[in-house]
Amino acid sequence: MKLNKIMAIGLGTIMAAGISLSNLTPVSADTIITEAEAKAIMQQKVPGATVVKIELDRDDGVLMYEGELVKGNMEYDIDVNATTGKIISFESEYDDDYYDNDYDGITTAGVNVRSGASTSYSKIGYLAKGTKVDIEKKMSNGWYKIEYKGSYGYVSGKYVKVYDYDYDDVYDEDYDGVTTAGVNVRSGASTSYSKIGYLTKGTKIDIEKKMSNGWYKIEYKGSYGYISGKYVKVYDYDYDDNDDGITTAGVNVRSGASTSYSKIGYLAKGTKVDIEKKMSNGWYKIEYKGSYGYISGKYVKVF
C-alpha cells in the first residue's frame, strides 16, 4: 500500500487494518507544531525560563521536541509531543554550578564574540542565547572579557546576565574590605550554614567573590568562609585596561591620593590615562612615566 494512500484514510481505518503507527514514515512537516510553538509551550510550563537547547527527535516512534531550559539556579528538561503539543515529560533539578565559579553569566540573546572590547574589533565567533560564559574581566565600557575556545574573546555586556562576581580579577589590595560590625563567618553563603568563626568590627578581609545574594566569600584561617555583605565596607576597585580614561581638564599628578601629597607632574586636558585603581576617596592611581602617580577623579572621564 502506498504511503499517500495510507495518509489519505482515517486513523480508525489504519488501526482496524492492524497497521502499526511506529512503522510509518515520519509525519510530514505540515502536520506537526513548529519549534517556536514548542518553545512557547515549554516556557508556559516554566514562566521566565530561557530555552537553551531544543531539537526535534523521535523516541519509541513518537516525534517530539526535546528542550533544555534554565531559570535562576534550576535546570529543566521538557519533552513536547510534536503532533499534539502536549508535554510528555517534565524534569527539574538544581544546578550545582550556579553558585560556583565554573561560569559567571549567561547570554540573554545571540551575541558576537570579538577580538577586542568594542564593535570596531573583528568578529571571532558567536554565542547563542542561553550560552554559559566564564567571565575574566568586566571592561570599563561595559563589555566582558570571556574565556573562548581555549583563549579569550569579548562580548557586549548588553547581552550578558551576570551571576556570582569573581573578585580575584578586580581586587588587588592586601585586603579588600573591612567589617562594619561583628559578624559570624559561615561555611556557606547564608545563615542556614554552620558558623565556623567570628570577625569583630574593623577586621580587614580578603574578598574572593561577591555572591549573588550579597554575601562575600572571604579568605579565612587558611581556607574560605562566608559573611553577610550587610557588615562589609568594600574598598578600592582595580582597573586593568589600557587607556581607561581621559583627562577633562589640566590636572596635577601627585605621589599620593590627595592634594596633601607632593606634585610629581602634570597632565594636560585630553591626555589618555592608564588607570590602575580607583581609590576609596575618588582619586585614581595611574601609570605615569614608568611608575605610578595619583590624580583627582574630578578631572577624569572613564571609558
GROMACS .gro file of C-alpha atoms in nm:
model
  303
    1MET     CA    1   0.000   0.000   0.000
    2LYS     CA    2   0.141   0.335  -0.095
    3LEU     CA    3   0.212   0.595   0.176
    4ASN     CA    4  -0.004   0.863   0.012
    5LYS     CA    5  -0.296   0.624   0.020
    6ILE     CA    6  -0.231   0.544   0.386
    7MET     CA    7  -0.217   0.916   0.475
    8ALA     CA    8  -0.548   0.972   0.298
    9ILE     CA    9  -0.751   0.721   0.501
   10GLY     CA   10  -0.859   0.782   0.859
   11LEU     CA   11  -0.672   0.679   1.172
   12GLY     CA   12  -0.950   0.438   1.262
   13THR     CA   13  -0.910   0.258   0.932
   14ILE     CA   14  -0.534   0.230   0.990
   15MET     CA   15  -0.582   0.080   1.332
   16ALA     CA   16  -0.853  -0.153   1.204
   17ALA     CA   17  -0.616  -0.276   0.940
   18GLY     CA   18  -0.364  -0.364   1.210
   19ILE     CA   19  -0.101  -0.124   1.079
   20SER     CA   20   0.148  -0.006   1.345
   21LEU     CA   21   0.191   0.372   1.359
   22SER     CA   22   0.553   0.326   1.459
   23ASN     CA   23   0.618   0.164   1.124
   24LEU     CA   24   0.501   0.463   0.926
   25THR     CA   25   0.743   0.712   0.781
   26PRO     CA   26   0.783   1.040   0.977
   27VAL     CA   27   0.486   1.275   0.988
   28SER     CA   28   0.509   1.544   0.725
   29ALA     CA   29   0.624   1.889   0.836
   30ASP     CA   30   0.278   2.047   0.790
   31THR     CA   31   0.120   1.813   1.049
   32ILE     CA   32   0.348   1.898   1.343
   33ILE     CA   33   0.382   2.206   1.559
   34THR     CA   34   0.668   2.444   1.488
   35GLU     CA   35   0.980   2.482   1.701
   36ALA     CA   36   0.859   2.827   1.808
   37GLU     CA   37   0.528   2.679   1.924
   38ALA     CA   38   0.712   2.409   2.117
   39LYS     CA   39   0.928   2.672   2.288
   40ALA     CA   40   0.616   2.866   2.385
   41ILE     CA   41   0.463   2.554   2.539
   42MET     CA   42   0.780   2.490   2.739
   43GLN     CA   43   0.802   2.848   2.861
   44GLN     CA   44   0.436   2.844   2.955
   45LYS     CA   45   0.517   2.546   3.177
   46VAL     CA   46   0.811   2.736   3.335
   47PRO     CA   47   0.740   3.111   3.304
   48GLY     CA   48   1.054   3.322   3.282
   49ALA     CA   49   1.280   3.032   3.183
   50THR     CA   50   1.527   3.055   2.895
   51VAL     CA   51   1.530   2.778   2.635
   52VAL     CA   52   1.900   2.698   2.588
   53LYS     CA   53   1.854   2.397   2.361
   54ILE     CA   54   1.571   2.245   2.159
   55GLU     CA   55   1.572   1.970   1.899
   56LEU     CA   56   1.324   1.753   1.713
   57ASP     CA   57   1.371   1.382   1.778
   58ARG     CA   58   1.185   1.053   1.761
   59ASP     CA   59   1.171   0.827   2.064
   60ASP     CA   60   0.982   0.494   2.062
   61GLY     CA   61   0.800   0.602   1.749
   62VAL     CA   62   0.689   0.937   1.894
   63LEU     CA   63   0.805   1.257   1.728
   64MET     CA   64   0.887   1.513   1.997
   65TYR     CA   65   1.068   1.834   2.075
   66GLU     CA   66   1.327   1.784   2.348
   67GLY     CA   67   1.408   2.107   2.530
   68GLU     CA   68   1.654   2.222   2.794
   69LEU     CA   69   1.567   2.534   2.993
   70VAL     CA   70   1.729   2.735   3.273
   71LYS     CA   71   1.580   2.971   3.525
   72GLY     CA   72   1.791   3.101   3.808
   73ASN     CA   73   1.960   2.806   3.977
   74MET     CA   74   1.724   2.549   3.822
   75GLU     CA   75   1.752   2.343   3.505
   76TYR     CA   76   1.455   2.184   3.327
   77ASP     CA   77   1.417   1.906   3.068
   78ILE     CA   78   1.084   1.916   2.886
   79ASP     CA   79   0.964   1.689   2.606
   80VAL     CA   80   0.669   1.808   2.394
   81ASN     CA   81   0.475   1.584   2.156
   82ALA     CA   82   0.537   1.737   1.813
   83THR     CA   83   0.197   1.627   1.685
   84THR     CA   84  -0.038   1.705   1.974
   85GLY     CA   85   0.161   1.978   2.152
   86LYS     CA   86   0.118   1.800   2.485
   87ILE     CA   87   0.402   1.779   2.737
   88ILE     CA   88   0.521   1.418   2.751
   89SER     CA   89   0.778   1.454   3.029
   90PHE     CA   90   0.898   1.723   3.268
   91GLU     CA   91   1.208   1.708   3.488
   92SER     CA   92   1.377   1.974   3.701
   93GLU     CA   93   1.697   1.980   3.901
   94TYR     CA   94   1.911   2.219   4.100
   95ASP     CA   95   2.211   2.347   3.904
   96ASP     CA   96   2.512   2.269   4.123
   97ASP     CA   97   2.728   2.503   3.916
   98TYR     CA   98   2.506   2.805   3.968
   99TYR     CA   99   2.680   2.921   4.284
  100ASP     CA  100   3.035   2.824   4.199
  101ASN     CA  101   3.287   2.979   3.962
  102ASP     CA  102   3.251   2.733   3.673
  103TYR     CA  103   3.068   3.008   3.493
  104ASP     CA  104   2.984   3.365   3.576
  105GLY     CA  105   2.700   3.450   3.343
  106ILE     CA  106   2.469   3.355   3.061
  107THR     CA  107   2.391   3.524   2.731
  108THR     CA  108   2.043   3.676   2.710
  109ALA     CA  109   2.050   3.688   2.330
  110GLY     CA  110   2.272   3.578   2.045
  111VAL     CA  111   2.593   3.782   2.057
  112ASN     CA  112   2.910   3.816   1.850
  113VAL     CA  113   3.243   3.737   2.013
  114ARG     CA  114   3.510   3.988   1.913
  115SER     CA  115   3.888   4.020   1.939
  116GLY     CA  116   3.856   4.338   2.146
  117ALA     CA  117   3.610   4.524   2.364
  118SER     CA  118   3.403   4.708   2.101
  119THR     CA  119   3.227   4.651   1.770
  120SER     CA  120   3.528   4.802   1.591
  121TYR     CA  121   3.722   4.481   1.658
  122SER     CA  122   3.696   4.177   1.432
  123LYS     CA  123   3.435   3.909   1.490
  124ILE     CA  124   3.594   3.580   1.601
  125GLY     CA  125   3.283   3.384   1.690
  126TYR     CA  126   2.920   3.378   1.802
  127LEU     CA  127   2.736   3.267   2.116
  128ALA     CA  128   2.372   3.163   2.103
  129LYS     CA  129   2.117   3.283   2.358
  130GLY     CA  130   2.150   3.091   2.684
  131THR     CA  131   2.521   3.014   2.648
  132LYS     CA  132   2.708   2.998   2.979
  133VAL     CA  133   3.019   3.216   2.986
  134ASP     CA  134   3.330   3.229   3.204
  135ILE     CA  135   3.394   3.597   3.268
  136GLU     CA  136   3.754   3.703   3.313
  137LYS     CA  137   3.702   4.076   3.348
  138LYS     CA  138   3.443   4.348   3.316
  139MET     CA  139   3.585   4.622   3.095
  140SER     CA  140   3.535   4.989   3.175
  141ASN     CA  141   3.298   5.033   2.877
  142GLY     CA  142   3.064   4.756   2.996
  143TRP     CA  143   3.198   4.476   2.773
  144TYR     CA  144   3.319   4.146   2.917
  145LYS     CA  145   3.643   3.960   2.852
  146ILE     CA  146   3.549   3.591   2.849
  147GLU     CA  147   3.711   3.253   2.801
  148TYR     CA  148   3.653   3.144   2.442
  149LYS     CA  149   3.779   2.831   2.267
  150GLY     CA  150   4.094   2.795   2.474
  151SER     CA  151   4.175   3.165   2.459
  152TYR     CA  152   3.983   3.489   2.521
  153GLY     CA  153   3.722   3.697   2.346
  154TYR     CA  154   3.498   3.994   2.421
  155VAL     CA  155   3.119   4.029   2.428
  156SER     CA  156   2.891   4.324   2.488
  157GLY     CA  157   2.754   4.342   2.842
  158LYS     CA  158   2.412   4.428   2.697
  159TYR     CA  159   2.362   4.060   2.623
  160VAL     CA  160   2.503   3.902   2.939
  161LYS     CA  161   2.331   3.828   3.268
  162VAL     CA  162   2.599   3.806   3.536
  163TYR     CA  163   2.581   3.568   3.829
  164ASP     CA  164   2.841   3.549   4.109
  165TYR     CA  165   3.111   3.813   4.061
  166ASP     CA  166   3.468   3.694   4.100
  167TYR     CA  167   3.680   3.950   4.282
  168ASP     CA  168   4.013   3.786   4.201
  169ASP     CA  169   4.017   3.979   3.872
  170VAL     CA  170   3.936   4.322   4.008
  171TYR     CA  171   4.070   4.349   4.360
  172ASP     CA  172   4.441   4.375   4.413
  173GLU     CA  173   4.489   4.501   4.769
  174ASP     CA  174   4.636   4.324   5.071
  175TYR     CA  175   4.280   4.345   5.188
  176ASP     CA  176   3.962   4.445   5.003
  177GLY     CA  177   3.728   4.546   5.278
  178VAL     CA  178   3.662   4.586   5.648
  179THR     CA  179   3.380   4.467   5.872
  180THR     CA  180   3.148   4.743   5.993
  181ALA     CA  181   3.019   4.534   6.284
  182GLY     CA  182   3.083   4.198   6.446
  183VAL     CA  183   2.981   3.924   6.205
  184ASN     CA  184   2.967   3.545   6.202
  185VAL     CA  185   3.174   3.354   5.947
  186ARG     CA  186   2.981   3.061   5.799
  187SER     CA  187   3.056   2.758   5.584
  188GLY     CA  188   2.821   2.879   5.311
  189ALA     CA  189   2.655   3.193   5.184
  190SER     CA  190   2.354   3.216   5.415
  191THR     CA  191   2.259   3.189   5.781
  192SER     CA  192   2.140   2.833   5.718
  193TYR     CA  193   2.506   2.721   5.700
  194SER     CA  194   2.706   2.636   6.011
  195LYS     CA  195   2.905   2.900   6.196
  196ILE     CA  196   3.282   2.844   6.165
  197GLY     CA  197   3.408   3.165   6.322
  198TYR     CA  198   3.355   3.530   6.409
  199LEU     CA  199   3.506   3.862   6.300
  200THR     CA  200   3.499   4.170   6.519
  201LYS     CA  201   3.414   4.516   6.391
  202GLY     CA  202   3.702   4.670   6.194
  203THR     CA  203   3.856   4.340   6.081
  204LYS     CA  204   4.029   4.362   5.741
  205ILE     CA  205   3.921   4.093   5.496
  206ASP     CA  206   4.041   3.946   5.166
  207ILE     CA  207   3.739   3.911   4.937
  208GLU     CA  208   3.739   3.624   4.690
  209LYS     CA  209   3.391   3.661   4.547
  210LYS     CA  210   3.068   3.853   4.589
  211MET     CA  211   2.783   3.604   4.583
  212SER     CA  212   2.454   3.669   4.401
  213ASN     CA  213   2.267   3.708   4.732
  214GLY     CA  214   2.500   3.983   4.856
  215TRP     CA  215   2.722   3.768   5.077
  216TYR     CA  216   3.101   3.759   5.039
  217LYS     CA  217   3.332   3.460   5.009
  218ILE     CA  218   3.648   3.555   5.200
  219GLU     CA  219   3.983   3.409   5.295
  220TYR     CA  220   3.959   3.273   5.648
  221LYS     CA  221   4.221   3.086   5.851
  222GLY     CA  222   4.397   2.935   5.552
  223SER     CA  223   4.073   2.840   5.379
  224TYR     CA  224   3.747   3.017   5.294
  225GLY     CA  225   3.437   3.135   5.473
  226TYR     CA  226   3.128   3.345   5.401
  227ILE     CA  227   2.995   3.660   5.565
  228SER     CA  228   2.693   3.880   5.507
  229GLY     CA  229   2.756   4.184   5.288
  230LYS     CA  230   2.548   4.393   5.530
  231TYR     CA  231   2.852   4.415   5.756
  232VAL     CA  232   3.127   4.480   5.499
  233LYS     CA  233   3.266   4.802   5.354
  234VAL     CA  234   3.446   4.733   5.025
  235TYR     CA  235   3.750   4.935   4.923
  236ASP     CA  236   3.932   5.027   4.603
  237TYR     CA  237   3.836   4.897   4.261
  238ASP     CA  238   4.123   4.779   4.043
  239TYR     CA  239   4.130   4.874   3.674
  240ASP     CA  240   4.341   4.666   3.440
  241ASP     CA  241   4.282   4.806   3.092
  242ASN     CA  242   4.490   5.021   2.862
  243ASP     CA  243   4.369   5.380   2.805
  244ASP     CA  244   4.089   5.358   3.061
  245GLY     CA  245   4.021   5.729   3.080
  246ILE     CA  246   4.096   6.078   2.960
  247THR     CA  247   4.154   6.399   3.150
  248THR     CA  248   3.875   6.655   3.118
  249ALA     CA  249   4.099   6.942   3.231
  250GLY     CA  250   4.460   7.002   3.320
  251VAL     CA  251   4.542   6.813   3.639
  252ASN     CA  252   4.839   6.769   3.872
  253VAL     CA  253   4.988   6.425   3.920
  254ARG     CA  254   5.076   6.357   4.283
  255SER     CA  255   5.273   6.099   4.480
  256GLY     CA  256   4.963   6.001   4.678
  257ALA     CA  257   4.586   6.013   4.658
  258SER     CA  258   4.519   6.366   4.786
  259THR     CA  259   4.639   6.725   4.746
  260SER     CA  260   4.845   6.684   5.062
  261TYR     CA  261   5.095   6.473   4.866
  262SER     CA  262   5.373   6.626   4.659
  263LYS     CA  263   5.324   6.718   4.295
  264ILE     CA  264   5.529   6.493   4.063
  265GLY     CA  265   5.389   6.602   3.727
  266TYR     CA  266   5.107   6.748   3.522
  267LEU     CA  267   4.866   6.618   3.256
  268ALA     CA  268   4.706   6.846   3.001
  269LYS     CA  269   4.336   6.829   2.912
  270GLY     CA  270   4.262   6.536   2.679
  271THR     CA  271   4.550   6.316   2.800
  272LYS     CA  272   4.472   5.943   2.793
  273VAL     CA  273   4.547   5.766   3.121
  274ASP     CA  274   4.603   5.403   3.216
  275ILE     CA  275   4.407   5.356   3.536
  276GLU     CA  276   4.541   5.101   3.781
  277LYS     CA  277   4.294   5.158   4.061
  278LYS     CA  278   4.011   5.381   4.178
  279MET     CA  279   4.081   5.484   4.536
  280SER     CA  280   3.811   5.500   4.804
  281ASN     CA  281   3.821   5.883   4.804
  282GLY     CA  282   3.754   5.908   4.429
  283TRP     CA  283   4.115   5.960   4.317
  284TYR     CA  284   4.279   5.736   4.057
  285LYS     CA  285   4.611   5.556   4.070
  286ILE     CA  286   4.754   5.575   3.717
  287GLU     CA  287   5.061   5.468   3.524
  288TYR     CA  288   5.295   5.765   3.499
  289LYS     CA  289   5.643   5.782   3.343
  290GLY     CA  290   5.729   5.419   3.407
  291SER     CA  291   5.590   5.421   3.759
  292TYR     CA  292   5.267   5.535   3.925
  293GLY     CA  293   5.101   5.859   4.023
  294TYR     CA  294   4.765   5.980   4.151
  295ILE     CA  295   4.515   6.225   4.006
  296SER     CA  296   4.179   6.358   4.123
  297GLY     CA  297   3.878   6.178   3.979
  298LYS     CA  298   3.710   6.515   3.927
  299TYR     CA  299   3.918   6.560   3.614
  300VAL     CA  300   3.893   6.211   3.461
  301LYS     CA  301   3.635   6.062   3.228
  302VAL     CA  302   3.647   5.682   3.242
  303PHE     CA  303   3.579   5.480   2.926
   0.00000   0.00000   0.00000
